PDB file of C-alpha atoms in Angstrom:
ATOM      1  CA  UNK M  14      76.027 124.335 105.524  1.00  0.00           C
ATOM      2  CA  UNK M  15      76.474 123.961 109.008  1.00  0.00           C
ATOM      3  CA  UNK M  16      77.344 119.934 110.501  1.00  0.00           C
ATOM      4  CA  UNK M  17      73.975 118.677 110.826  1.00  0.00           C
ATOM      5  CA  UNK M  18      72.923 120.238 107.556  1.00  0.00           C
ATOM      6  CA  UNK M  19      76.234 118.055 106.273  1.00  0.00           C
ATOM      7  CA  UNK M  20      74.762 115.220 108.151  1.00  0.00           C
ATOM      8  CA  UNK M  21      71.415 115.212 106.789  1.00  0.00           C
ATOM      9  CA  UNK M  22      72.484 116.134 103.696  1.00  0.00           C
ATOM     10  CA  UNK M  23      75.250 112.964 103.742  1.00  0.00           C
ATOM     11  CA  UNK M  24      72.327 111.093 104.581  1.00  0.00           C
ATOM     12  CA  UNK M  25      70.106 112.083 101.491  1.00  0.00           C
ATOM     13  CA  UNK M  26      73.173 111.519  99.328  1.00  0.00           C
ATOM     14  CA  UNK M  27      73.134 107.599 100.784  1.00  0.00           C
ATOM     15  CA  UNK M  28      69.198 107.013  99.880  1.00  0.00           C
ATOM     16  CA  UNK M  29      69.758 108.487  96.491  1.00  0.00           C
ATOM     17  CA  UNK M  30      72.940 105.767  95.429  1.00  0.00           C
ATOM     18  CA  UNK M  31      70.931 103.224  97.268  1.00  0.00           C
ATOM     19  CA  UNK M  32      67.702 103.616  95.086  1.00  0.00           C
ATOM     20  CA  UNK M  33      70.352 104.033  91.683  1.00  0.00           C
ATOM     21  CA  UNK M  34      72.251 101.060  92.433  1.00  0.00           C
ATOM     22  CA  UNK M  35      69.113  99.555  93.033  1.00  0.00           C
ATOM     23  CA  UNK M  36      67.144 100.228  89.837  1.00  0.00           C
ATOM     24  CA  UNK M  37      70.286  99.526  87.649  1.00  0.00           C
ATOM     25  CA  UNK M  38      70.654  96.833  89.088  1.00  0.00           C
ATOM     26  CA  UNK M  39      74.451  96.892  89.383  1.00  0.00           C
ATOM     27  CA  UNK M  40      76.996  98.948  91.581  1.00  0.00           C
ATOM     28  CA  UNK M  41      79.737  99.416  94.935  1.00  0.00           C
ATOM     29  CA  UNK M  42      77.168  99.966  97.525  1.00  0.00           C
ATOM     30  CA  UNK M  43      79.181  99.298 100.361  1.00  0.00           C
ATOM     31  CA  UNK M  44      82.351 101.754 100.102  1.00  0.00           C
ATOM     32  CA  UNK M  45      79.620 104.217  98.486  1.00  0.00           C
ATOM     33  CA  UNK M  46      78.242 104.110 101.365  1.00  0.00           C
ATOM     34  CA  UNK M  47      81.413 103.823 103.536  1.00  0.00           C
ATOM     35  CA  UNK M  48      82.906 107.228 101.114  1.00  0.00           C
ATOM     36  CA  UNK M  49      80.059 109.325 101.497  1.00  0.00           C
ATOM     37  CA  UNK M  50      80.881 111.761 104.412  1.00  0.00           C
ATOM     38  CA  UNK M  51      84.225 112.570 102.905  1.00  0.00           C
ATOM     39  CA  UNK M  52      82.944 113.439  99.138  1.00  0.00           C
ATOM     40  CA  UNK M  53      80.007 114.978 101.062  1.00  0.00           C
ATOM     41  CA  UNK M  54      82.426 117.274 103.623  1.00  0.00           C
ATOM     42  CA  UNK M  55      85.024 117.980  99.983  1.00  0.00           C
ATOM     43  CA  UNK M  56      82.025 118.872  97.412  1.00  0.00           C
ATOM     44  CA  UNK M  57      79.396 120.907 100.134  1.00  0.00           C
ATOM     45  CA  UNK M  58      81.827 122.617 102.325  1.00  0.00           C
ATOM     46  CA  UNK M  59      86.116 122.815 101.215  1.00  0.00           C
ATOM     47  CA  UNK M  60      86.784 122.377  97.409  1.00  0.00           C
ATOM     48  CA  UNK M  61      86.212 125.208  95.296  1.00  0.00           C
ATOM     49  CA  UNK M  62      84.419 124.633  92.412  1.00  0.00           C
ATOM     50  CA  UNK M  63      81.934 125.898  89.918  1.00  0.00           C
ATOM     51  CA  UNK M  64      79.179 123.597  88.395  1.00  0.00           C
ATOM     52  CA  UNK M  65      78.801 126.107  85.543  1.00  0.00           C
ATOM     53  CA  UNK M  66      82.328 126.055  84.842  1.00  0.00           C
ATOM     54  CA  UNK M  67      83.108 122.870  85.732  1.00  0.00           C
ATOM     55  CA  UNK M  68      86.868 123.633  83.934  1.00  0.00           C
ATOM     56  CA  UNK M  69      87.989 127.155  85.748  1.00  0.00           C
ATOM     57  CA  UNK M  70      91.696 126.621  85.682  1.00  0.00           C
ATOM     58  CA  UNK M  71      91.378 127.894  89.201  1.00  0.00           C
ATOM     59  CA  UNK M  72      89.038 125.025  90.067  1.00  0.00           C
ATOM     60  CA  UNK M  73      90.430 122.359  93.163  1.00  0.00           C
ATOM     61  CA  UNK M  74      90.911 119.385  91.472  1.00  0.00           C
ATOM     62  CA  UNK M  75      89.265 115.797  93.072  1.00  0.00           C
ATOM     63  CA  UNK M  76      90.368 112.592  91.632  1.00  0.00           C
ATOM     64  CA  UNK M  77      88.873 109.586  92.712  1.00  0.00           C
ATOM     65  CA  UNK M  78      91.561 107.258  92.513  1.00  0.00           C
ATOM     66  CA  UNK M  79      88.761 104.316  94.256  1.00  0.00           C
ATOM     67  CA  UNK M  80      87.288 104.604  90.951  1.00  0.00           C
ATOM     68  CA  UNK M  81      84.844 101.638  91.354  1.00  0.00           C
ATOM     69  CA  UNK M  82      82.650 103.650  94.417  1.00  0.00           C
ATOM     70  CA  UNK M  83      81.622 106.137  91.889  1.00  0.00           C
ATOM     71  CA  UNK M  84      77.874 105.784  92.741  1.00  0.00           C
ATOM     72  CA  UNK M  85      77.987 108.394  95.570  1.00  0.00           C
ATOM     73  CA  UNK M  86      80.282 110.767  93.354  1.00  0.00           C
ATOM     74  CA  UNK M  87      77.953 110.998  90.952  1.00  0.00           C
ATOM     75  CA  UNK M  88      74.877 111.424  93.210  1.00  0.00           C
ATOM     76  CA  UNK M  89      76.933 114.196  94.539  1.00  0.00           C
ATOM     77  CA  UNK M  90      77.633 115.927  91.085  1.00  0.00           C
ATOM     78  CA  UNK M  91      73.871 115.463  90.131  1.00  0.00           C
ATOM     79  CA  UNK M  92      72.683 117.416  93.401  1.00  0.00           C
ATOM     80  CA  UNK M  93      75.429 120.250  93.204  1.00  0.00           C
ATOM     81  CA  UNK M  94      74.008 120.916  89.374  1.00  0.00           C
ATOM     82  CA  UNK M  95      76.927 119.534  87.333  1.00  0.00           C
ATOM     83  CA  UNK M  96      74.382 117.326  85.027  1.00  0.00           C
ATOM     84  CA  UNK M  97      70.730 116.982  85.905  1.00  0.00           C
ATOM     85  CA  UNK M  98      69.469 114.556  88.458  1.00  0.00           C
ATOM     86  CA  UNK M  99      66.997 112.544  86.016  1.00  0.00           C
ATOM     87  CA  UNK M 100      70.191 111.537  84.340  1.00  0.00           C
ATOM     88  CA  UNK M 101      70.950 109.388  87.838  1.00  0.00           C
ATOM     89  CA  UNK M 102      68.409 106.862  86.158  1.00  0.00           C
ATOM     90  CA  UNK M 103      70.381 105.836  83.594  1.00  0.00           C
ATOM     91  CA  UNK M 104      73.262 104.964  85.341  1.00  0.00           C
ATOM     92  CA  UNK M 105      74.698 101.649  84.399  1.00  0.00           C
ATOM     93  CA  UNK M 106      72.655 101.636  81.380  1.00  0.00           C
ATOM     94  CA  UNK M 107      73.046 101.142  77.546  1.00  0.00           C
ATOM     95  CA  UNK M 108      74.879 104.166  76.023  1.00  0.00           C
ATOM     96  CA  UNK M 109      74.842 106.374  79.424  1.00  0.00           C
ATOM     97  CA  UNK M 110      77.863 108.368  80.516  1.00  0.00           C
ATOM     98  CA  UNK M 111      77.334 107.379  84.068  1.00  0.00           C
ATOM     99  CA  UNK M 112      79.004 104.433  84.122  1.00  0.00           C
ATOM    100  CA  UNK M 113      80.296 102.549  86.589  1.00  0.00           C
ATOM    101  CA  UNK M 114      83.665 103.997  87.461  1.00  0.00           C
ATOM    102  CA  UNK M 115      84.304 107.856  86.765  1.00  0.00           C
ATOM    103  CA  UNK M 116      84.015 109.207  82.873  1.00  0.00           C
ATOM    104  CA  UNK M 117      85.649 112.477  82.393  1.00  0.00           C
ATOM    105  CA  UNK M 118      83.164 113.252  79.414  1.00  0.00           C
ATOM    106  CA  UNK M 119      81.007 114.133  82.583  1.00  0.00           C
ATOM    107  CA  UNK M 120      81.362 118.032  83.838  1.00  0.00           C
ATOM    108  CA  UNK M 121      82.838 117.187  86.903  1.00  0.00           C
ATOM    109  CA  UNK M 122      85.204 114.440  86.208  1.00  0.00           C
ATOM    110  CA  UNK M 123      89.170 114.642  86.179  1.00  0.00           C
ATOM    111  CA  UNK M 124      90.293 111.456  84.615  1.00  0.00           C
ATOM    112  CA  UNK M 125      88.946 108.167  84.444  1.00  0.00           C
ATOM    113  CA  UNK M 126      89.808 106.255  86.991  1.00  0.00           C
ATOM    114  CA  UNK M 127      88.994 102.690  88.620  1.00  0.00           C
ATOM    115  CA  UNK M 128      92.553 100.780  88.196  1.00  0.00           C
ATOM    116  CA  UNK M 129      93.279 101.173  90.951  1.00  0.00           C
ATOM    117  CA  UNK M 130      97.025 102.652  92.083  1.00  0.00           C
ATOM    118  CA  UNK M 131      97.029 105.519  89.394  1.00  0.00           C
ATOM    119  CA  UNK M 132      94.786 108.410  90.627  1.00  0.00           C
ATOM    120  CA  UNK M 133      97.548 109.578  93.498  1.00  0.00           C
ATOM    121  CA  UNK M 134      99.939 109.708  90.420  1.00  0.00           C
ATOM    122  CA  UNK M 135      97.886 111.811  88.406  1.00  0.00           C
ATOM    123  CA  UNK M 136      97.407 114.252  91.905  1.00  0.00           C
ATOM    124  CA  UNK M 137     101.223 114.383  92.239  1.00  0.00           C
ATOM    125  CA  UNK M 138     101.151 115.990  88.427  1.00  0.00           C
ATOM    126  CA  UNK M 139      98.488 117.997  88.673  1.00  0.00           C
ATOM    127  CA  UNK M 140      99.664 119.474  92.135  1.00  0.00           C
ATOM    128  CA  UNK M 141     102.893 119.778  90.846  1.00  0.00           C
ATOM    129  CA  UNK M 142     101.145 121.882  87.796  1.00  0.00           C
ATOM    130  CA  UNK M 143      99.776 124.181  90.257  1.00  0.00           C
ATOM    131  CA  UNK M 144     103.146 124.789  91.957  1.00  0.00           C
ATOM    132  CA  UNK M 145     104.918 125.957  88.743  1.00  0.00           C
ATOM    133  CA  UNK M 146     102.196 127.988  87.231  1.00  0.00           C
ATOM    134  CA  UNK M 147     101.703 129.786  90.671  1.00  0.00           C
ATOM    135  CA  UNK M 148      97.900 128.920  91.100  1.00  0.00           C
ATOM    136  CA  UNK M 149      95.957 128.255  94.179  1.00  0.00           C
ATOM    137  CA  UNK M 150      94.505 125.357  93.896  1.00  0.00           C
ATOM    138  CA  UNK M 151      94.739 122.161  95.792  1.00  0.00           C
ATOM    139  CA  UNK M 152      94.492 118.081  94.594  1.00  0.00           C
ATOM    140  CA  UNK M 153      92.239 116.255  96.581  1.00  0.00           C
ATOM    141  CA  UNK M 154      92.850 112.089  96.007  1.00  0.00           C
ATOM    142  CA  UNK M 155      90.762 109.886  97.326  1.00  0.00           C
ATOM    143  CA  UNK M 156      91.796 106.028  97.737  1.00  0.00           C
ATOM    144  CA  UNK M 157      90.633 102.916  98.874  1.00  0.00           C
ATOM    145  CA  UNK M 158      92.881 100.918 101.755  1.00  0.00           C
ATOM    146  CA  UNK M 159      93.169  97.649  99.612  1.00  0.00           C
ATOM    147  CA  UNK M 160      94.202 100.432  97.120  1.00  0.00           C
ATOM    148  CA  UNK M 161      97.161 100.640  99.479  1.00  0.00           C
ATOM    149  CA  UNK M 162      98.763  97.116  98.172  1.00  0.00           C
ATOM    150  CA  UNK M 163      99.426  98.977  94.520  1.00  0.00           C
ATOM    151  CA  UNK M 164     103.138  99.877  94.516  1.00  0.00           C
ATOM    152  CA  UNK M 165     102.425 102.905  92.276  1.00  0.00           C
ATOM    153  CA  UNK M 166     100.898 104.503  95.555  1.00  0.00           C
ATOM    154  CA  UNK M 167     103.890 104.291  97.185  1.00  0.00           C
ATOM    155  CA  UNK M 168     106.152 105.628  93.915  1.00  0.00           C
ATOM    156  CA  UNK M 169     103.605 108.829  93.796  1.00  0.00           C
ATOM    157  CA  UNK M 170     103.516 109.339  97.604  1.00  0.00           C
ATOM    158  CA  UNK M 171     107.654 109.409  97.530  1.00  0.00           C
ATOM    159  CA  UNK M 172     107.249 111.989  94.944  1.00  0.00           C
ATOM    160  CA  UNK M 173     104.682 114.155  96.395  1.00  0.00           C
ATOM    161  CA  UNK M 174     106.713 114.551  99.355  1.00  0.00           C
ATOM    162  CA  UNK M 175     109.786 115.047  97.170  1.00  0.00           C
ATOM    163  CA  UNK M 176     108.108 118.168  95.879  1.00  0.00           C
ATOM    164  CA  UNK M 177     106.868 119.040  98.864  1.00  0.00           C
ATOM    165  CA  UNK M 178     103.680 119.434  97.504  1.00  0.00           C
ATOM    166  CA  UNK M 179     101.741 121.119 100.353  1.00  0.00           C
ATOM    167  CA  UNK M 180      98.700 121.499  98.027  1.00  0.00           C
ATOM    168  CA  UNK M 181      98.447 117.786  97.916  1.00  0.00           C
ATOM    169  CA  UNK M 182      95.698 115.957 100.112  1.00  0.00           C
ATOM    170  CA  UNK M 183      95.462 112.696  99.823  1.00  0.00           C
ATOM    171  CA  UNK M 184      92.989 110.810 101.695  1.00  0.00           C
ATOM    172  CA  UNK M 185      91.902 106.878 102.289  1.00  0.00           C
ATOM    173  CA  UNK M 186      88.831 105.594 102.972  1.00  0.00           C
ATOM    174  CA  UNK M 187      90.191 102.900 105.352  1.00  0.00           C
ATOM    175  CA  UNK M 188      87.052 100.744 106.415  1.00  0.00           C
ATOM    176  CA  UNK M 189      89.189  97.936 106.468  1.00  0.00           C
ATOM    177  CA  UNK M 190      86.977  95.405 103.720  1.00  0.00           C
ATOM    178  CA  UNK M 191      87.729  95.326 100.571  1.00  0.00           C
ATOM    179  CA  UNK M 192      86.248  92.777  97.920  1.00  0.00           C
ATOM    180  CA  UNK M 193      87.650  89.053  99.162  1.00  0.00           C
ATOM    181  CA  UNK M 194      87.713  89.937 102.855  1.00  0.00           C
ATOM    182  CA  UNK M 195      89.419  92.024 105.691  1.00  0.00           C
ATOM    183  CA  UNK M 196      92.410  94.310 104.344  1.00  0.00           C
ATOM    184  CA  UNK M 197      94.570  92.597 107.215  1.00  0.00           C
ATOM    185  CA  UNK M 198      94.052  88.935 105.604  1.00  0.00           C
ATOM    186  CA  UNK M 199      94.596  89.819 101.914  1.00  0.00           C
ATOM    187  CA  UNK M 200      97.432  92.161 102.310  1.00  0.00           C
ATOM    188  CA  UNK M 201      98.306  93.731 105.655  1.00  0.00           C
ATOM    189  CA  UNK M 202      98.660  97.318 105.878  1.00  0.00           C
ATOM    190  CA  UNK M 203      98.957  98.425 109.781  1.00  0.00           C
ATOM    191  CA  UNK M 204     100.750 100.697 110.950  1.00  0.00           C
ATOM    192  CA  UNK M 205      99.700 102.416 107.648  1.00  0.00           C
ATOM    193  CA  UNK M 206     100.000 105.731 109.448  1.00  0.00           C
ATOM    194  CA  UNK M 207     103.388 105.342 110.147  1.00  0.00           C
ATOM    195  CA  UNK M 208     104.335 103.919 106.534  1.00  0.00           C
ATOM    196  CA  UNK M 209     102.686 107.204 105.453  1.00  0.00           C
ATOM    197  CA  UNK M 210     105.218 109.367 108.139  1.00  0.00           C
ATOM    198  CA  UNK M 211     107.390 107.390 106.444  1.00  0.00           C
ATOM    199  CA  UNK M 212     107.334 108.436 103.037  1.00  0.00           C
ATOM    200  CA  UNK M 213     107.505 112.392 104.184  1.00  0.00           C
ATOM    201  CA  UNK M 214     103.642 112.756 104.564  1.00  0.00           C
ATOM    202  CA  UNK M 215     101.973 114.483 107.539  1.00  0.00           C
ATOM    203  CA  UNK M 216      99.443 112.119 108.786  1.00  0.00           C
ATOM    204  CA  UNK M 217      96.220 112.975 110.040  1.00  0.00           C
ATOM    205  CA  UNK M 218      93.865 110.139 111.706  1.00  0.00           C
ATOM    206  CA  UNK M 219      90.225 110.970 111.875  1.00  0.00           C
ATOM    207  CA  UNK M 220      86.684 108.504 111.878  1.00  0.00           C
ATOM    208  CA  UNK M 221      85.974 109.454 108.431  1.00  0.00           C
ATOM    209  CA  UNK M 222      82.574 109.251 108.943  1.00  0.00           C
ATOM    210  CA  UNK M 223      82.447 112.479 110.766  1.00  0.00           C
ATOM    211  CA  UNK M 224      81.667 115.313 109.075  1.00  0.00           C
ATOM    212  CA  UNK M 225      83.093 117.917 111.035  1.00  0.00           C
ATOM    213  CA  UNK M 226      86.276 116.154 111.774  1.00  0.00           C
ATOM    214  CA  UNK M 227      86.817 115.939 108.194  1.00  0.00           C
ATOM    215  CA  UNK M 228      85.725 119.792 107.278  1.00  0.00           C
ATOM    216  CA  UNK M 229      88.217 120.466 110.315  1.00  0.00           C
ATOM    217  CA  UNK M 230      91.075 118.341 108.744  1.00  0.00           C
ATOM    218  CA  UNK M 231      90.558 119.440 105.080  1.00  0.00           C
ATOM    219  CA  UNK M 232      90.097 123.166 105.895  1.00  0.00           C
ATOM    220  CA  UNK M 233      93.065 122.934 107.929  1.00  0.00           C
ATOM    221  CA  UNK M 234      95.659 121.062 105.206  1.00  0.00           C
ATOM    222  CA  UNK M 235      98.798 121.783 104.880  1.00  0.00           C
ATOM    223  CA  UNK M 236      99.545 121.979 108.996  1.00  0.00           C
ATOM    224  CA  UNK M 237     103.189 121.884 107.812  1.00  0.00           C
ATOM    225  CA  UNK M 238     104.072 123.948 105.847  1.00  0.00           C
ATOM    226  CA  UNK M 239     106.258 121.996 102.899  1.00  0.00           C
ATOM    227  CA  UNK M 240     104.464 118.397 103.309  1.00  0.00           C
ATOM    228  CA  UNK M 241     101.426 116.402 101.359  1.00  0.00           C
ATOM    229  CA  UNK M 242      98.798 115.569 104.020  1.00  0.00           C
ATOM    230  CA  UNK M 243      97.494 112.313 104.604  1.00  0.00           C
ATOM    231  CA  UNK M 244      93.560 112.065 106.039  1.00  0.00           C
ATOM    232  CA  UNK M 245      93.827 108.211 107.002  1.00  0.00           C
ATOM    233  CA  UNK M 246      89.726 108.480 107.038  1.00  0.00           C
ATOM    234  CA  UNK M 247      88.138 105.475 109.483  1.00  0.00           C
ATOM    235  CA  UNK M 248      85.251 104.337 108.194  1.00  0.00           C
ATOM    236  CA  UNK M 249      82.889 101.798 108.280  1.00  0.00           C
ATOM    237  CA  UNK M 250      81.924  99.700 104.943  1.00  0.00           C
ATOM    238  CA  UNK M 251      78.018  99.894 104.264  1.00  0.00           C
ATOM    239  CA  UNK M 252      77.768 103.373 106.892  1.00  0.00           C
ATOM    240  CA  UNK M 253      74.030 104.352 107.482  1.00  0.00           C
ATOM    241  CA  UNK M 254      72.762 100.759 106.505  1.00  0.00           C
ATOM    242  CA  UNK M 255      72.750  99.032 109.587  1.00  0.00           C
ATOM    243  CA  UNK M 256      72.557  95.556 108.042  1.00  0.00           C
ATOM    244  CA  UNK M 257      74.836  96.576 105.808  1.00  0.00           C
ATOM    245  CA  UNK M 258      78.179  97.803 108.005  1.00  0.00           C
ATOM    246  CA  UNK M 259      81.208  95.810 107.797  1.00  0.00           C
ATOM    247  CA  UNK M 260      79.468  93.278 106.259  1.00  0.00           C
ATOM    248  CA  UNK M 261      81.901  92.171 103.236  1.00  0.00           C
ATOM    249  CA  UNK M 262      79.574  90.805 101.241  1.00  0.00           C
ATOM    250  CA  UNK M 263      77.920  94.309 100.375  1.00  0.00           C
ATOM    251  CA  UNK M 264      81.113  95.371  98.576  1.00  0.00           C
ATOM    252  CA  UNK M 265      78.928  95.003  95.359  1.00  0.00           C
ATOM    253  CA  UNK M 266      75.836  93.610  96.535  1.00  0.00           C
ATOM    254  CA  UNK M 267      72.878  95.348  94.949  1.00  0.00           C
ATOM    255  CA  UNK M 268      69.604  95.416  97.783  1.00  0.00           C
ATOM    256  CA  UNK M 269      66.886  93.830  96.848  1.00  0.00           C
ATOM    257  CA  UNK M 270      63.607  95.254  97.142  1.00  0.00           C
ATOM    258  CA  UNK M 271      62.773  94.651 101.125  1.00  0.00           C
ATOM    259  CA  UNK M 272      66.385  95.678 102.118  1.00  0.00           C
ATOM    260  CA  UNK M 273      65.794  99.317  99.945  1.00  0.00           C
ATOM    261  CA  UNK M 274      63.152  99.577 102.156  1.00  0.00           C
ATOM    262  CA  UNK M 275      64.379  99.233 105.758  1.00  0.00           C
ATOM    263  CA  UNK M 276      68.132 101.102 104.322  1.00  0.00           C
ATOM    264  CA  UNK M 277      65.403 104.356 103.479  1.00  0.00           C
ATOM    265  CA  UNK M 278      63.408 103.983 106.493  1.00  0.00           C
ATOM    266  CA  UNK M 279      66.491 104.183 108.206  1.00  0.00           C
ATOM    267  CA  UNK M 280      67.961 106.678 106.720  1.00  0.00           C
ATOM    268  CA  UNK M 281      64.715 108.887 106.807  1.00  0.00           C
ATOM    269  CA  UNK M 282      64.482 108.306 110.310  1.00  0.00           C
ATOM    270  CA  UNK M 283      68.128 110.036 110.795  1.00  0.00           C
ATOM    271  CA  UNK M 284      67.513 112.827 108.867  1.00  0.00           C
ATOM    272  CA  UNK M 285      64.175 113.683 110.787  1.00  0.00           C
ATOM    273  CA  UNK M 286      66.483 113.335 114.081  1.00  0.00           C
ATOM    274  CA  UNK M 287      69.231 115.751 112.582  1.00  0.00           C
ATOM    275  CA  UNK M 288      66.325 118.133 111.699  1.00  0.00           C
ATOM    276  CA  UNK M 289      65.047 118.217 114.900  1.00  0.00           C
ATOM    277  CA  UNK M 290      68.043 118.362 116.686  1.00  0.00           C
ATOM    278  CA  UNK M 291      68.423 121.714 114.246  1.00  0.00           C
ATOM    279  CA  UNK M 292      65.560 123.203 115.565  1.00  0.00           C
ATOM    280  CA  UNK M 293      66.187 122.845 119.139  1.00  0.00           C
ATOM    281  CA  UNK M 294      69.086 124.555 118.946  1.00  0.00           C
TER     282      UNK M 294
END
């Protein structure tokens, strides 16, 4: 795919997890929303993976350590092929696998996840794995920035660059709002960059809502040869719903009928400019 087939397709991904978290009633909408152009830039265009062998040892591994934002993970999975996409309507619901934080009895799926703090652990070991049985593959972790207030974080991140586990990419989705407020009230963070440097990680800061920043960054990882990278990912909470960004309140809010509307309107509206855009060029 080339950018503005990521953008359109980043786009599509967003109307499908609004209409889900809409019919179930339930959900993260707005770091779904707010995660969306990483997962899309990872699953459509870096990671190498196999939806009908969802467990090649040789497979990148993606752990999704912000377990609770699931919804655009598994919109994601659906449209690559790793289950089929009527199964999207039952997530949330009575005896479904697609529950609301990642279930690894889905092809696809890692580990569970959703306490937060452990999935950076887990990509330190499995890293680490890949190291001593001389395999290719790299550990993608992605994590939320209230995520960053977990100690375990910090314990995994010392030993990823103890290792010097160059295979490693972790990544946070730093938009800043997390569920009681701004990230800078309930726990400050800034300079997280530099408490990242810190620890022995090479930092990269991109807006993670740009697709080909992030392609650039992850195809790119490691730059130094010997460190974990870092992709400190700025995004915006709710992205794509313009009533919806950096509006705390949609960290769980599900929309109601009228605000499905305008959020699809919208978001049709920006995939008929990225289509035209295509053609002109």
């Amino acid at each position: 795919m080339n950018t503005l087939a990521l953008k359109a397709k980043a786009a599509q991904i967003r109307m499908n997890l609004l209409k889900m978290i809409h019919g179930a009633k339930t959900g993260h909408t707005g770091g779904s929303l707010s995660n969306t152009d990483i997962l899309t830039a990872l699953y459509y265009k870096i990671m190498t993976i196999d939806p009908a062998d969802p467990k090649h040892p040789d497979r990148d591994r993606f752990i999704a350590s912000k377990g609770h934002s699931v919804e655009s993970l598994w919109c994601i999975l659906a449209d690559r092929g790793f289950f089929p996409k009527e199964d999207l309507d039952t997530f949330s619901r009575f005896g479904t696998k697609l529950i609301g934080h990642p279930n690894n009895k889905v092809p696809g799926i890692e580990m569970n996840t959703g306490a937060l703090g452990h999935g950076l652990a887990i990509s330190v070991g499995m890293a680490l794995a890949a190291k001593r049985d001389g395999k290719g593959y790299r550990a993608f972790c992605l994590m939320g920035d209230g995520e960053q207030a977990e100690g375990s974080v910090w314990e995994a991140a010392m030993a990823g660059a103890h290792y010097k586990l160059d295979n490693l990419i972790g990544i946070v989705d730093r938009n800043r709002l997390q569920i009681s407020g701004s990230t800078e009230d309930v726990m400050g963070l800034d300079p997280l960059e530099d408490k990242w440097a810190s620890f022995g990680w090479n930092v990269v800061s991109l807006d993670g809502n740009d697709v080909e920043a992030l392609v650039n960054a992850f195809a790119a990882a490691p730059e130094v040869p010997g460190k974990p990278t870092l992709i400190m990912a700025n995004t915006v909470k709710g992205k794509g719903v313009s009533f919806a960004e950096n509006v705390p309140h949609w960290h769980h809010h599900v929309p109601n009928d009228q605000e499905l509307e305008q959020a699809l309107s919208e978001l049709t509206a920006l995939i008929e400019s990225y289509r035209k855009e295509e053609e002109a060029q």
